[in-house]
mmCIF file of C-alpha atoms in Angstrom:
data_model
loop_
_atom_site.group_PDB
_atom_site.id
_atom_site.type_symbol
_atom_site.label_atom_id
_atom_site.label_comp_id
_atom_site.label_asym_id
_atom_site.label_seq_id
_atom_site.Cartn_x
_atom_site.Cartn_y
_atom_site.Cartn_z
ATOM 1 C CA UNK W 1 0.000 0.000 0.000
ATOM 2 C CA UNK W 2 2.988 2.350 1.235
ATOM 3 C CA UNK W 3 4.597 1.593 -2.599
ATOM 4 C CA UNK W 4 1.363 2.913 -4.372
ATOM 5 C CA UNK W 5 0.997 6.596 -2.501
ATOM 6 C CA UNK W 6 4.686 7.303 -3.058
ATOM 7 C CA UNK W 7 4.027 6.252 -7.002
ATOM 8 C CA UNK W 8 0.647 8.364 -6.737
ATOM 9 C CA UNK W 9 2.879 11.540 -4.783
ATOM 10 C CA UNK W 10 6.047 10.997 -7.943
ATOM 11 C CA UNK W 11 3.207 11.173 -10.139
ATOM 12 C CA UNK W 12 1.659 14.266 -8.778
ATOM 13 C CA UNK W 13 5.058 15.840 -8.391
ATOM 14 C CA UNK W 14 6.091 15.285 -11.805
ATOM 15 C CA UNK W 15 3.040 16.972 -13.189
ATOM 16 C CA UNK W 16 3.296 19.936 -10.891
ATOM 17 C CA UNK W 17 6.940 20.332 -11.804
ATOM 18 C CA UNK W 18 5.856 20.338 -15.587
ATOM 19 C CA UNK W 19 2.905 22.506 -14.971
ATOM 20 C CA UNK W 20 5.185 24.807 -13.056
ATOM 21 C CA UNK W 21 7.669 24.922 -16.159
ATOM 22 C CA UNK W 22 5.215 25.440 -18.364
ATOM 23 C CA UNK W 23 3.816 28.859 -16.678
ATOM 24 C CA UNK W 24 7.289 29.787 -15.973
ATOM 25 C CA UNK W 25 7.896 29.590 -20.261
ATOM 26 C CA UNK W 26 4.609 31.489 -20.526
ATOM 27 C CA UNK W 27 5.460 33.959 -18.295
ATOM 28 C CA UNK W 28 8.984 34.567 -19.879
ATOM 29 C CA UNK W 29 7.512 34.939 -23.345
ATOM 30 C CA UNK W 30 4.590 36.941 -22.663
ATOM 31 C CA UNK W 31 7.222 39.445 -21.093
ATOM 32 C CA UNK W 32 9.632 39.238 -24.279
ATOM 33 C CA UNK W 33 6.841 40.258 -26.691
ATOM 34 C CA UNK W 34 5.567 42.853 -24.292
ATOM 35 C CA UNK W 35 8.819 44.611 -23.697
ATOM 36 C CA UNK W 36 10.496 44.769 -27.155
ATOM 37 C CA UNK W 37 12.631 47.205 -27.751
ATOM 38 C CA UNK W 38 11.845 51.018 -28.500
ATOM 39 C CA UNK W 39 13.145 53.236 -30.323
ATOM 40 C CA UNK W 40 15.129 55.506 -28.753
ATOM 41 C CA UNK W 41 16.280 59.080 -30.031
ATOM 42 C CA UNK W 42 17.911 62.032 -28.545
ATOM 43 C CA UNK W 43 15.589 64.850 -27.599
ATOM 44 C CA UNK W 44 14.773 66.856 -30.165
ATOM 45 C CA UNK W 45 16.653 70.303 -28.515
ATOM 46 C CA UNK W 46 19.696 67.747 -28.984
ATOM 47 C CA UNK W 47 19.110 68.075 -32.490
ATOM 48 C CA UNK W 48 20.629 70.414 -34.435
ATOM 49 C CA UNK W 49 19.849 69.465 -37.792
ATOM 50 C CA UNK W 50 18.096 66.980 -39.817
ATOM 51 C CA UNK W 51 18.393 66.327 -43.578
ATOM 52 C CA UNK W 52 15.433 64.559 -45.263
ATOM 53 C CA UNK W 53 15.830 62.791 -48.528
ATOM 54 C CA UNK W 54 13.017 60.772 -50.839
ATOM 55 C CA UNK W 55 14.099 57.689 -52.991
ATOM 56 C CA UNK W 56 11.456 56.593 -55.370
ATOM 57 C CA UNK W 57 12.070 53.781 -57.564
ATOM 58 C CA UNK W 58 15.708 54.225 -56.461
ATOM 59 C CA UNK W 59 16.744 57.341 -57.229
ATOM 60 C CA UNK W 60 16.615 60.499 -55.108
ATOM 61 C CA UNK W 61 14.118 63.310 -55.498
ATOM 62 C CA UNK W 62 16.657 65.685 -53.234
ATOM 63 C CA UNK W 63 17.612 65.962 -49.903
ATOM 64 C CA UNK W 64 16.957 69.243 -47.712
ATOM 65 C CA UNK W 65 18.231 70.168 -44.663
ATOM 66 C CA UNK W 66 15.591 71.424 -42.048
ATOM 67 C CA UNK W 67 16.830 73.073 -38.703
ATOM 68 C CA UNK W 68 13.297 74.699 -37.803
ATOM 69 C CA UNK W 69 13.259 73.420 -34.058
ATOM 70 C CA UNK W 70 9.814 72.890 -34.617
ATOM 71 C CA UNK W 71 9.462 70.789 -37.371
ATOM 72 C CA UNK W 72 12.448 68.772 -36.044
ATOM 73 C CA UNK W 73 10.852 68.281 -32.794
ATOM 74 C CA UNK W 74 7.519 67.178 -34.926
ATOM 75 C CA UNK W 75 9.401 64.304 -36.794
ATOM 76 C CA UNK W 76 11.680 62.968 -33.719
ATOM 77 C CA UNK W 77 8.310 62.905 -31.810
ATOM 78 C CA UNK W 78 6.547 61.343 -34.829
ATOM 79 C CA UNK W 79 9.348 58.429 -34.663
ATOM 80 C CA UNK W 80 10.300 58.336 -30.921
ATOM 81 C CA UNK W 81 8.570 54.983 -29.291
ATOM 82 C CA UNK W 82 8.073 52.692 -32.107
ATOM 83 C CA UNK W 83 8.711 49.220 -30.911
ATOM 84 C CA UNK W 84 11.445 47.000 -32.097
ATOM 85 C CA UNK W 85 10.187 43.792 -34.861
ATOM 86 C CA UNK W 86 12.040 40.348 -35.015
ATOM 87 C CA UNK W 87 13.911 41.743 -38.291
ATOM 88 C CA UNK W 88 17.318 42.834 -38.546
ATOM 89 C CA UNK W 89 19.176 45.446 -40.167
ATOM 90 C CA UNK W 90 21.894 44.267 -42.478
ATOM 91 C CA UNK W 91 22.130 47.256 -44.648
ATOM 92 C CA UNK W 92 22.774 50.881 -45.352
ATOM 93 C CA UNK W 93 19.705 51.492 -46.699
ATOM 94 C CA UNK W 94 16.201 49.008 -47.109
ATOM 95 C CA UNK W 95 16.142 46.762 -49.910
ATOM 96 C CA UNK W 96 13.153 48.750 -51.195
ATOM 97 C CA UNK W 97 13.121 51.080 -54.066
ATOM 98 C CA UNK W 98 10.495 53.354 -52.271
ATOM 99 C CA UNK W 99 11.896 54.705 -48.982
ATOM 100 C CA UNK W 100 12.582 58.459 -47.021
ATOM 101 C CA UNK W 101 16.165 59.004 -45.314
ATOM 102 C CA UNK W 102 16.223 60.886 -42.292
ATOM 103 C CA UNK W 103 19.489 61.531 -40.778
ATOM 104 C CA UNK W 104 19.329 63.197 -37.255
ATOM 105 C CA UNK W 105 22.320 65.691 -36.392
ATOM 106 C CA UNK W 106 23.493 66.192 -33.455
ATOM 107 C CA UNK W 107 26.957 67.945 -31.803
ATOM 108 C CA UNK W 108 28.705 64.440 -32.005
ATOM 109 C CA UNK W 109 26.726 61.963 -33.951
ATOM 110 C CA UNK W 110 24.231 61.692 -36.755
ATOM 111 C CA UNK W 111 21.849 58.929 -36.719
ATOM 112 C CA UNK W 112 20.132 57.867 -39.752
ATOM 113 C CA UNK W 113 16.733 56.449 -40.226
ATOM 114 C CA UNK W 114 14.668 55.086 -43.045
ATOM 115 C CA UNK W 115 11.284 55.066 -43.421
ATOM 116 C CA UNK W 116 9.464 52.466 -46.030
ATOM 117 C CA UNK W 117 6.229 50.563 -45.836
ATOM 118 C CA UNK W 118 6.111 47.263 -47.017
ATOM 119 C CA UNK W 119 2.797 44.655 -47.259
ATOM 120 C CA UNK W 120 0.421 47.476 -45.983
ATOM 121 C CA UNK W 121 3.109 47.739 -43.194
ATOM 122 C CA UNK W 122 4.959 50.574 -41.999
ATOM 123 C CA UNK W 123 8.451 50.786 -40.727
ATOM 124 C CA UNK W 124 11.585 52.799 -39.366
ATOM 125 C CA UNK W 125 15.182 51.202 -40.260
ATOM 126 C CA UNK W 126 18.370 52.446 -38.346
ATOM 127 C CA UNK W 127 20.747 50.835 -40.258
ATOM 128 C CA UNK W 128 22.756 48.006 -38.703
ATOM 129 C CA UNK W 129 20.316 48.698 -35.498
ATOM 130 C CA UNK W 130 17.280 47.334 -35.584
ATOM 131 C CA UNK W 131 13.567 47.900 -37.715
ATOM 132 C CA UNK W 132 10.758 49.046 -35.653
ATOM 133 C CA UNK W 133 7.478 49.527 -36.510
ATOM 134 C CA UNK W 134 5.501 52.282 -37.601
ATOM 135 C CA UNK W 135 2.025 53.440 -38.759
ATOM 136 C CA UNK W 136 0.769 55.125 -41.189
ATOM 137 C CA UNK W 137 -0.508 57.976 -39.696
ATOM 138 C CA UNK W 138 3.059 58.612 -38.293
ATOM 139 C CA UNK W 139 4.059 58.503 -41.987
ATOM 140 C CA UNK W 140 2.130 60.418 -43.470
ATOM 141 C CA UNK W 141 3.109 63.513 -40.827
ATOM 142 C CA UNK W 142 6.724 62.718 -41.306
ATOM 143 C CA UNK W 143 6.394 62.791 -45.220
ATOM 144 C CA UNK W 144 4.479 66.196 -45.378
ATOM 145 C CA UNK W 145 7.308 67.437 -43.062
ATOM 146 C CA UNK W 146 9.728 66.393 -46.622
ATOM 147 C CA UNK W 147 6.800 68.017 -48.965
ATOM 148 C CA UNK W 148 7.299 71.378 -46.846
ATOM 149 C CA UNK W 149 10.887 72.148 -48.492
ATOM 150 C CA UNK W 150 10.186 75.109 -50.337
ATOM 151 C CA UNK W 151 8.614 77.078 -47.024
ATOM 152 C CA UNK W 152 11.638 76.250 -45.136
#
């Protein structure tokens, strides 16, 4: 009799230990896709200047150079937060043909970002950094930012 509780308790213990494991793996990768990475960026009084450039179909349409406080402070904003995807950066630039260059600079460093969408998607590359997402919305805010050249 003593030989069948201590099977029925190894039993039972097994099972909790795997039930324990198991909410211990769901705990762990509930936090993982909860706390991806954001992007992070300098504050946009950090900022001195940022130069904005459109490639459509590969070629450039022209880069200007913006240092309205304002409008710099309005894109930085626009891209500040976005959350990290499980892509990589392995280039200067995307791979797409369609895509908007900003490059942030500051007293010591410039950082450059990239802006394409891709499947209905949107996204921010910082090359050899990470992609993050986007949304449209953001985009589209960023983008009339570049159509603004001649007023600046």
């Amino acid at each position: 009799m003593q030989n069948y509780f201590s099977k029925v308790l190894k039993r039972k213990t097994v099972f909790l230990m795997i039930g324990f494991a198991l909410i211990m793996m769901a705990i762990i990768a509930i936090s993982i896709l909860i706390n991806r990475d954001k992007l992070d960026l300098p504050a946009p009084d950090k900022v001195q200047t940022m130069e904005m450039e459109q490639f459509n179909e590969g070629s450039s349409l022209g880069a200007i150079m913006i240092s309205d406080k304002r409008r710099i402070a309005n894109v930085v904003t626009a891209l500040n937060g976005s959350r990290k995807v499980w892509r990589s950066s392995v280039n200067d630039y995307p791979t797409q043909q369609n895509y908007l260059i900003i490059r942030l600079n500051q007293k010591d460093e410039m950082r450059t970002l990239c802006l394409y969408s891709e499947n209905e998607s949107y996204y921010i590359e910082e090359p050899y950094v990470g992609v993050y997402s986007s949304n449209r919305l953001k985009s589209v805010e960023i983008y009339k930012i570049y159509t603004e050249k001649e007023n600046e």
